mmCIF file of C-alpha atoms and ligand atoms in Angstrom:
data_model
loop_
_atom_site.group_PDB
_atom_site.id
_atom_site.type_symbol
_atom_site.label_atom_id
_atom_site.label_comp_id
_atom_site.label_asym_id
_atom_site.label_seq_id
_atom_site.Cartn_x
_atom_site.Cartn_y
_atom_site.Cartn_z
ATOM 1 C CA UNK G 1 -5.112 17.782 -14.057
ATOM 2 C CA UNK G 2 -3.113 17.946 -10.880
ATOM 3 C CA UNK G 3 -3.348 14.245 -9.278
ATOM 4 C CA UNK G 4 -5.058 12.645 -6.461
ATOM 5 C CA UNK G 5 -3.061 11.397 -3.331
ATOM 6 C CA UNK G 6 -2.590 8.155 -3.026
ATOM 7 C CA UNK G 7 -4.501 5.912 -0.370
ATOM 8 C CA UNK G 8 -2.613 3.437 1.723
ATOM 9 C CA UNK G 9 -3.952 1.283 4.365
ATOM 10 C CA UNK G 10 -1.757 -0.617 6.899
ATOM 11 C CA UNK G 11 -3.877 -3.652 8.079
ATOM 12 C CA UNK G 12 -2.747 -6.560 11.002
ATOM 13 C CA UNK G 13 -3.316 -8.641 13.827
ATOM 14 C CA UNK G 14 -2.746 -7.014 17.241
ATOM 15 C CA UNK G 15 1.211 -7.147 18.232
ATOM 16 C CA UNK G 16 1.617 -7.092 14.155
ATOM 17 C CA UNK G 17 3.703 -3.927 14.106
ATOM 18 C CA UNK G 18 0.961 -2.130 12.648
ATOM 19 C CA UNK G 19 1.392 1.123 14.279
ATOM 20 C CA UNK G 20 5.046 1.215 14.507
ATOM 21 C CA UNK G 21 5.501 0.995 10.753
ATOM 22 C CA UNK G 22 2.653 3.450 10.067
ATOM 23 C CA UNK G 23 4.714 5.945 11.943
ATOM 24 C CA UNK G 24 8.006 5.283 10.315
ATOM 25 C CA UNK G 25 6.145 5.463 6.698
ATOM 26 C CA UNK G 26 4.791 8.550 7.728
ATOM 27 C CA UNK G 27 8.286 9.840 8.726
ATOM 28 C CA UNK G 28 10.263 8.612 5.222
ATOM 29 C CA UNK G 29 7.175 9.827 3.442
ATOM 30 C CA UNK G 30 7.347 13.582 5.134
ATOM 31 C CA UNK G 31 10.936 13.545 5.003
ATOM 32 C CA UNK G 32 11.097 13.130 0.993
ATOM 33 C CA UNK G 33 8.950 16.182 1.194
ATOM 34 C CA UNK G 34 5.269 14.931 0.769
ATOM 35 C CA UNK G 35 1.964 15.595 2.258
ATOM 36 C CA UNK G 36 0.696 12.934 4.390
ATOM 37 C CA UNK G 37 -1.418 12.514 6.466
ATOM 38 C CA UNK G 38 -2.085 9.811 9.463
ATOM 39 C CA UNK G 39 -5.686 8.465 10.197
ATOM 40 C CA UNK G 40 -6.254 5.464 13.071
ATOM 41 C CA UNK G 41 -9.544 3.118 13.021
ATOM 42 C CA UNK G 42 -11.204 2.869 15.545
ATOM 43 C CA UNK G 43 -10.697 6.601 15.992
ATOM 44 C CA UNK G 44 -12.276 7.148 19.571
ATOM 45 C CA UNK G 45 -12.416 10.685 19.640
ATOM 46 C CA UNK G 46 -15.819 10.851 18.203
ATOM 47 C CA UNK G 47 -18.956 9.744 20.529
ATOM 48 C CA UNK G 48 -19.191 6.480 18.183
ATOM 49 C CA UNK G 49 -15.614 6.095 18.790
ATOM 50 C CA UNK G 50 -16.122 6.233 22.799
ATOM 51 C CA UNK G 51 -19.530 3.595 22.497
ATOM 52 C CA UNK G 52 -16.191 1.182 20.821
ATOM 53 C CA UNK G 53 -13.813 2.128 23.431
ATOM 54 C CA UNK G 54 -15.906 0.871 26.303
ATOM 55 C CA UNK G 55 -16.718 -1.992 24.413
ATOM 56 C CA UNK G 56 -13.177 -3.096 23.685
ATOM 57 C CA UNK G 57 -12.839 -2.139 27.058
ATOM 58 C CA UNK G 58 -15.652 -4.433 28.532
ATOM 59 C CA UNK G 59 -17.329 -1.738 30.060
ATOM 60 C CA UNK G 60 -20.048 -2.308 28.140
ATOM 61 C CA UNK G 61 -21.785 -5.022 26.185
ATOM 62 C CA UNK G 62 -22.991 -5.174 22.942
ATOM 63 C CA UNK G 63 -24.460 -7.277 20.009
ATOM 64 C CA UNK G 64 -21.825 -8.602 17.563
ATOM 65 C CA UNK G 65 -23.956 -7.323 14.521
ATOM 66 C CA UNK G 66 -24.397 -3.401 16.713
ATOM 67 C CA UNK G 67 -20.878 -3.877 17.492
ATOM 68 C CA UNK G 68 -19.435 -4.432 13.501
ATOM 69 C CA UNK G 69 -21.944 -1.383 12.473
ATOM 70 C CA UNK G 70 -20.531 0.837 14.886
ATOM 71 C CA UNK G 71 -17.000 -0.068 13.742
ATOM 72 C CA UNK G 72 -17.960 0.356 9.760
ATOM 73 C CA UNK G 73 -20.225 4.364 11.412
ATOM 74 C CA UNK G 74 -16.813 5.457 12.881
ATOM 75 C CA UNK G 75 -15.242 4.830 9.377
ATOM 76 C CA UNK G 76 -18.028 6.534 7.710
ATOM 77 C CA UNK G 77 -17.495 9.520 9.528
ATOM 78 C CA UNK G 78 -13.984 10.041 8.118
ATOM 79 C CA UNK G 79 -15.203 8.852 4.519
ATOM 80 C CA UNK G 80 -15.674 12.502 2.990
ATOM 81 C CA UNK G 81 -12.205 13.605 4.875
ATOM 82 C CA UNK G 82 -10.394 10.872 3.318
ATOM 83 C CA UNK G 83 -11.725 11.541 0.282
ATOM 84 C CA UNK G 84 -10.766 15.496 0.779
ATOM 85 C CA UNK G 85 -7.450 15.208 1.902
ATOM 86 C CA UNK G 86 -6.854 12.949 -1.567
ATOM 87 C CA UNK G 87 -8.495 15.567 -3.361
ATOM 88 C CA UNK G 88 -6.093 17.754 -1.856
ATOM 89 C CA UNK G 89 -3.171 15.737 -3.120
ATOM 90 C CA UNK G 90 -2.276 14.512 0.016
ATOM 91 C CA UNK G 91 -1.221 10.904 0.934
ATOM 92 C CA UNK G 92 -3.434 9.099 3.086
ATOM 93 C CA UNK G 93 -2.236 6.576 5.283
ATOM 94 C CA UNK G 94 -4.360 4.701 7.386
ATOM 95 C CA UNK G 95 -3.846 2.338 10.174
ATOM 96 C CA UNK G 96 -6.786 -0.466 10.041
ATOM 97 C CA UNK G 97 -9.623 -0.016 8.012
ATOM 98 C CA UNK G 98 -12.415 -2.513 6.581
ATOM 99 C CA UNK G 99 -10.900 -5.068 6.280
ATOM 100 C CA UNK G 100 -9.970 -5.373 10.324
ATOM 101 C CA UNK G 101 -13.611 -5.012 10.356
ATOM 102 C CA UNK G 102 -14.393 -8.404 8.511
ATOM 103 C CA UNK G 103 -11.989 -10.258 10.082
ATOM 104 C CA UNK G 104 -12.671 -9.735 13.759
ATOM 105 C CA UNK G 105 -16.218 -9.354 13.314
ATOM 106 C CA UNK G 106 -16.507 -12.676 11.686
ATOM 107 C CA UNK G 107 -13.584 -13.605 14.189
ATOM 108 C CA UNK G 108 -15.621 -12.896 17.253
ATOM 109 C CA UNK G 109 -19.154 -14.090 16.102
ATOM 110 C CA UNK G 110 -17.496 -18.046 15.664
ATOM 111 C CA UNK G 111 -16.545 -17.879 18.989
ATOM 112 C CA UNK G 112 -19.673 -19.047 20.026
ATOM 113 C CA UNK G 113 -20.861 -21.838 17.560
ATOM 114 C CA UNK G 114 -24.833 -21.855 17.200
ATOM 115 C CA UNK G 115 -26.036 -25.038 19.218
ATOM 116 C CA UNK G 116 -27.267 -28.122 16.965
ATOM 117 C CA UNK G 117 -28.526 -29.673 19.786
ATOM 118 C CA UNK G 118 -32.323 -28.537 19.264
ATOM 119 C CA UNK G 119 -33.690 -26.834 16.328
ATOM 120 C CA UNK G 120 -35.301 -23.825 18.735
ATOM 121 C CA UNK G 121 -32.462 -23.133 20.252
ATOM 122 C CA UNK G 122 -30.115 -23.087 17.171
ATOM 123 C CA UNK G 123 -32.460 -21.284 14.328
ATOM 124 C CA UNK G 124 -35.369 -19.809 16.868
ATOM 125 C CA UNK G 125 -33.501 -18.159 19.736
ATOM 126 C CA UNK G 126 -30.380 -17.383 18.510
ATOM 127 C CA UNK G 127 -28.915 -14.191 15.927
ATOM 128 C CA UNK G 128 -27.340 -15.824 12.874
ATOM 129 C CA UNK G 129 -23.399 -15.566 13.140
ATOM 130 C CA UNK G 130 -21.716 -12.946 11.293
ATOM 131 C CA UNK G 131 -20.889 -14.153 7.747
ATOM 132 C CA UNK G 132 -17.934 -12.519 5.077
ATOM 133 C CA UNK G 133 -20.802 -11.521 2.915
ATOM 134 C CA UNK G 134 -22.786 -9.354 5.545
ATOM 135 C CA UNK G 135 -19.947 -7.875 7.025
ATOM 136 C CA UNK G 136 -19.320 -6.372 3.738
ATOM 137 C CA UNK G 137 -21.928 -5.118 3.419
ATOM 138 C CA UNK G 138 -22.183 -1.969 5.474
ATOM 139 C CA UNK G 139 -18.425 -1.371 4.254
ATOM 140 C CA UNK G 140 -19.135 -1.118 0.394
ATOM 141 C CA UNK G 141 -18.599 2.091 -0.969
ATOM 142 C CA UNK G 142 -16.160 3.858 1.551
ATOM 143 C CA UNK G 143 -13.515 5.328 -0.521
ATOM 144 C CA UNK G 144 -10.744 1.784 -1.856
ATOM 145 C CA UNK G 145 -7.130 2.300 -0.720
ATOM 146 C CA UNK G 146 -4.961 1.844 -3.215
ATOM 147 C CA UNK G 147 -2.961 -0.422 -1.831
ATOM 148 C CA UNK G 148 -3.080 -2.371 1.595
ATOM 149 C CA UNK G 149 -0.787 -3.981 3.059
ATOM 150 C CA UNK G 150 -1.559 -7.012 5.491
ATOM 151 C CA UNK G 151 1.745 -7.469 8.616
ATOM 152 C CA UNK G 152 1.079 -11.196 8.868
ATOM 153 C CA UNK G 153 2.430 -12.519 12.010
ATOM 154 C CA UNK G 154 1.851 -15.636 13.727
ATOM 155 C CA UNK G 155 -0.159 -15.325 16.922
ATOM 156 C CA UNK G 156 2.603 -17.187 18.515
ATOM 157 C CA UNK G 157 5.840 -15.079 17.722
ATOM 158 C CA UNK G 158 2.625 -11.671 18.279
ATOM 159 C CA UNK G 159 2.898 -13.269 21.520
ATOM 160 C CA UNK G 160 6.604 -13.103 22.011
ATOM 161 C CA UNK G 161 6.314 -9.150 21.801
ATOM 162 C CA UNK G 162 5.254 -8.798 24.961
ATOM 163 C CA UNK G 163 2.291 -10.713 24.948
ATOM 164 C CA UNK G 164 -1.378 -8.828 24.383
ATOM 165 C CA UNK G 165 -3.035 -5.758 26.395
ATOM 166 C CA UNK G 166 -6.375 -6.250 28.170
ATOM 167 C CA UNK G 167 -8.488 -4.990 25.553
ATOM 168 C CA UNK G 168 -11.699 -7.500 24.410
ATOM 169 C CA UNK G 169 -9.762 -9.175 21.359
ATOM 170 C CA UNK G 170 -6.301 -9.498 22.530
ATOM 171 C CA UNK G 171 -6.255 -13.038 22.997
ATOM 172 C CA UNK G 172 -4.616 -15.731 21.379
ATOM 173 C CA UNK G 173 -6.921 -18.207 20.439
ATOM 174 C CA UNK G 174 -8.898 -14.958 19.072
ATOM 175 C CA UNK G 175 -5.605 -13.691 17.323
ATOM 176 C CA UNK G 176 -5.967 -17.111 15.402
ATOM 177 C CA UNK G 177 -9.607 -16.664 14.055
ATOM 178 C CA UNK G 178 -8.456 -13.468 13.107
ATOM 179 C CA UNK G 179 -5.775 -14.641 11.235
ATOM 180 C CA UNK G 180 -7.795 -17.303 9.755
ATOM 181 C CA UNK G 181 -10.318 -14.336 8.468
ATOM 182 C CA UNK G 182 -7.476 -11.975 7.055
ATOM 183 C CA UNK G 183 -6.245 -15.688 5.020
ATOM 184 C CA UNK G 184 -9.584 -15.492 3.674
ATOM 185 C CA UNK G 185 -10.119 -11.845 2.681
ATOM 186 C CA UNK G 186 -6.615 -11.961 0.736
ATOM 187 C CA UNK G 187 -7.870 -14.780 -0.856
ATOM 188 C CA UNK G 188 -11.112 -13.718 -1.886
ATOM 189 C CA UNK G 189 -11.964 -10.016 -0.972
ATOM 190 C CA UNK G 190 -8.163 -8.681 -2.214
ATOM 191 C CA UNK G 191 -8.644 -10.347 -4.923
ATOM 192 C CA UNK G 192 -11.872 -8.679 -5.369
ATOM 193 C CA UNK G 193 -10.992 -5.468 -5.056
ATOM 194 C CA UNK G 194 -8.158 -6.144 -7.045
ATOM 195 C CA UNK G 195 -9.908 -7.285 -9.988
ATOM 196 C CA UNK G 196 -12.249 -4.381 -9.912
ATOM 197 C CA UNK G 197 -9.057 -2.209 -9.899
ATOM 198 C CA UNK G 198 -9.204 -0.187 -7.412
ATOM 199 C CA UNK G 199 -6.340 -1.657 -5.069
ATOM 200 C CA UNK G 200 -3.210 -4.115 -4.445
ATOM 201 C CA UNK G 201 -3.582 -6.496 -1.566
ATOM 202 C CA UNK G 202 0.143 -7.421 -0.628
ATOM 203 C CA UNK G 203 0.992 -9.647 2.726
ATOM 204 C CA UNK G 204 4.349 -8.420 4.424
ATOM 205 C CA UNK G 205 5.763 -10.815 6.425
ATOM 206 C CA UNK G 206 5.874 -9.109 9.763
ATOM 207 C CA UNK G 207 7.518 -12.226 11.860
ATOM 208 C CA UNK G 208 10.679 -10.608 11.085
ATOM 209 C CA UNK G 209 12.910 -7.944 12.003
ATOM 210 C CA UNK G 210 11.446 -4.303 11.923
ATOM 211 C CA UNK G 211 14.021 -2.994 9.636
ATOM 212 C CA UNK G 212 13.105 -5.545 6.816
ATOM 213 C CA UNK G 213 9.740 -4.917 7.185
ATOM 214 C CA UNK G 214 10.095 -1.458 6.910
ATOM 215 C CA UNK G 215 11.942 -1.664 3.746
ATOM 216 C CA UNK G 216 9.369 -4.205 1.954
ATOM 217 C CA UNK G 217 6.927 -1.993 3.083
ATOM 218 C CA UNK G 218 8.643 0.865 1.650
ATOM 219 C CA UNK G 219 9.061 -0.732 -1.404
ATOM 220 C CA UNK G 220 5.017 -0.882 -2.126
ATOM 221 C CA UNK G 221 4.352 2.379 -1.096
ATOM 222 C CA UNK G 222 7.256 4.268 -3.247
ATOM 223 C CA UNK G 223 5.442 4.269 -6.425
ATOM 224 C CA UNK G 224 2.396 5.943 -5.423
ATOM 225 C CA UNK G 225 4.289 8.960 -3.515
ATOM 226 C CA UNK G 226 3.989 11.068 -6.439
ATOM 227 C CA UNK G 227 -0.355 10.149 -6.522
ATOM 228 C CA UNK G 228 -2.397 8.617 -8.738
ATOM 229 C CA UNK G 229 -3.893 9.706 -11.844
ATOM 230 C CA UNK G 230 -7.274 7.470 -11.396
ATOM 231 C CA UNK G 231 -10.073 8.441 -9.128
ATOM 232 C CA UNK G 232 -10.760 7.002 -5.998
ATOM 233 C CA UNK G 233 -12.617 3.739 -5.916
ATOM 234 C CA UNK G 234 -15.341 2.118 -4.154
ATOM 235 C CA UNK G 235 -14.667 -0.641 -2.271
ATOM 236 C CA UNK G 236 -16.251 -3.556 -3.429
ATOM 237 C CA UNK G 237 -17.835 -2.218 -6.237
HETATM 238 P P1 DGP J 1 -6.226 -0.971 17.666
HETATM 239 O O1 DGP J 1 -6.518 0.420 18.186
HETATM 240 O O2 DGP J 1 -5.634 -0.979 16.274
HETATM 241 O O3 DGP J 1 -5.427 -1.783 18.673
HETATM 242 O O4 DGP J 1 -7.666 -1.681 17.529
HETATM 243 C C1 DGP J 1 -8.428 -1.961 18.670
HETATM 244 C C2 DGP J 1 -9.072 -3.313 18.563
HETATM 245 O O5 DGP J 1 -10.250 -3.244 17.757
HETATM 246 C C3 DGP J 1 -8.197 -4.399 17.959
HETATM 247 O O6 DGP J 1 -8.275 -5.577 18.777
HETATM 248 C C4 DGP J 1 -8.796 -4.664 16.624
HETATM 249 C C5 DGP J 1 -10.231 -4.278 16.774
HETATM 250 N N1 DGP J 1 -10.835 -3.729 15.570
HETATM 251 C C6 DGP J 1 -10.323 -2.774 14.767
HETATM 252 N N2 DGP J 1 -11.172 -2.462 13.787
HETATM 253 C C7 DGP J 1 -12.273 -3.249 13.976
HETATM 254 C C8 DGP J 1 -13.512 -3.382 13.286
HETATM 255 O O7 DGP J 1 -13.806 -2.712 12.305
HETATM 256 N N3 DGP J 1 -14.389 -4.299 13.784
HETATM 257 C C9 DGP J 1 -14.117 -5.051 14.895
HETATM 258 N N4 DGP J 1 -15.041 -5.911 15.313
HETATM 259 N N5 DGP J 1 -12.942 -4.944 15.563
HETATM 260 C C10 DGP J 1 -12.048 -4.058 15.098
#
C-alpha cells in the first residue's frame, strides 16, 4: 500500500520564527520534489476565522472558554482536509495547531487570578479559569502530527526582533505565561502523545541564528519526506 504523507506541525511563541521557517521547509521540501502542502491556524478566511480575527484584534470581546472553542472549530474545519491531503500522500505542514491552543488559552485565563478575598465572589460569580485538562478536551481526536516541533525563544531576545504587533497576545509578560504553558505541554502532553505513538515532540532552540535553526529543523523533518507507513493518529488518544 502506497503511504500516507507525513504530518508536521511547527508550533512557537509570537516573534519565534514560526512562519519564516515554515516557508523555508516548505521550499527545501518542494524543491527535493515532494508534495506539500502549507496550512496556518488561526486560518481567518472562514467566518469562524473572522469571529478570531476581531478578537485578536480587540474589536470584539469574548469569553476565554467561547474564545479557546472557537480556536479548536476553526481547526476542526480543516480536520477532514488534513486528513485528505495525507491520504493523498502529500506532506502536511502546519503552522500552529493544538497545542498553541493550550498554551495561550490557559496563558490568558491566569491573567486574571480568581479573587480569594470572599467566597461569592471567587466560586459564585466568577467562570472557573481555563485548566490543561479542559483545554484538551475539545482538541482530542483531530488528526496527531507526526512530529512537532516547538521554536523556543525567550520572550526577551522575541523582543529583540522587533518587538510584538498590536494583536491581543503580543505582549511580554503574556509571551511568558505562554512559554510557561508550552514548558508544560512538552513535559506532559508531548510526552503523552508520544507514548501513545502517534508523534515526536522536539524543542528547537530558536534564540539562535535562522540558518541553524533551519538546519535542526531540517534534520527532524528529513525522515518522514518519503511518508509514513502508520495511519494517522488521534491526538490524545
Ligand atoms: P499567528 O497568526 O500565528 O500570529 O497567531 C495569532 C495569535 O493567536 C497568536 O498570538 C497566537 C494566538 N493563537 C494561535 N492559536 C491559538 C489558539 O488555538 N488559541 C488561542 N487562545 N490563541 C491562539
Amino acid at each position: 500500500m502506497a503511504r500516507r504523507g507525513a504530518f508536521i506541525v511547527v508550533e512557537g511563541l509570537d516573534r519565534s520564527g514560526k512562519t519564516t521557517q515554515a516557508e523555508i521547509m516548505r521550499r527545501r521540501i518542494q524543491a527535493g520534489g515532494r508534495e506539500v502542502v502549507c496550512i496556518k491556524f488561526p486560518d481567518r478566511s472562514t467566518p469562524i476565522g473572522k469571529m478570531i480575527d476581531s478578537y485578536l484584534h480587540s474589536q470584539s470581546d469574548l469569553d476565554d472558554h467561547v474564545v479557546h472553542l472557537l480556536f479548536s472549530a476553526n481547526r476542526w474545519e480543516f480536520a477532514s482536509t488534513i486528513l485528505s491531503y495525507l491520504k493523498q500522500g502529500k506532506l502536511v505542514l502546519c503552522d500552529r495547531y493544538a497545542f498553541s491552543g493550550i498554551a495561550f488559552s490557559v496563558a490568558k485565563s491566569s491573567e486574571t487570578p480568581i479573587s480569594t478575598a470572599s467566597h461569592s465572589e471567587s466560586s459564585l460569580e466568577k467562570l472557573s479559569p481555563i485548566t490543561l485538562p479542559w483545554a484538551r478536551a475539545p482538541d482530542s481526536a483531530l488528526p496527531s502530527p507526526d512530529l512537532t516541533m516547538f521554536l523556543d525563544i525567550s520572550p526577551e531576545v522575541a523582543l529583540t526582533r522587533g518587538g510584538y504587533g498590536e494583536e491581543r497576545y503580543e505582549k511580554a509578560d503574556m509571551q511568558r505565561r505562554v512559554r510557561n504553558v508550552f514548558e508544560e505541554i512538552g513535559r506532559q502532553v508531548g510526552a503523552t502523545v508520544e507514548e501513545a505513538g502517534n508523534g515526536r515532540w522536539v524543542v528547537v532552540d530558536a534564540g539562535r541564528d535562522m540558518s541553524a535553526v533551519t538546519e535542526e529543523m531540517w534534520g527532524h523533518v528529513q525522515p518522514l519526506l518519503d511518508g509514513v507507513d502508520s495511519p494517522v493518529g488521534r491526538l490524545w488518544e
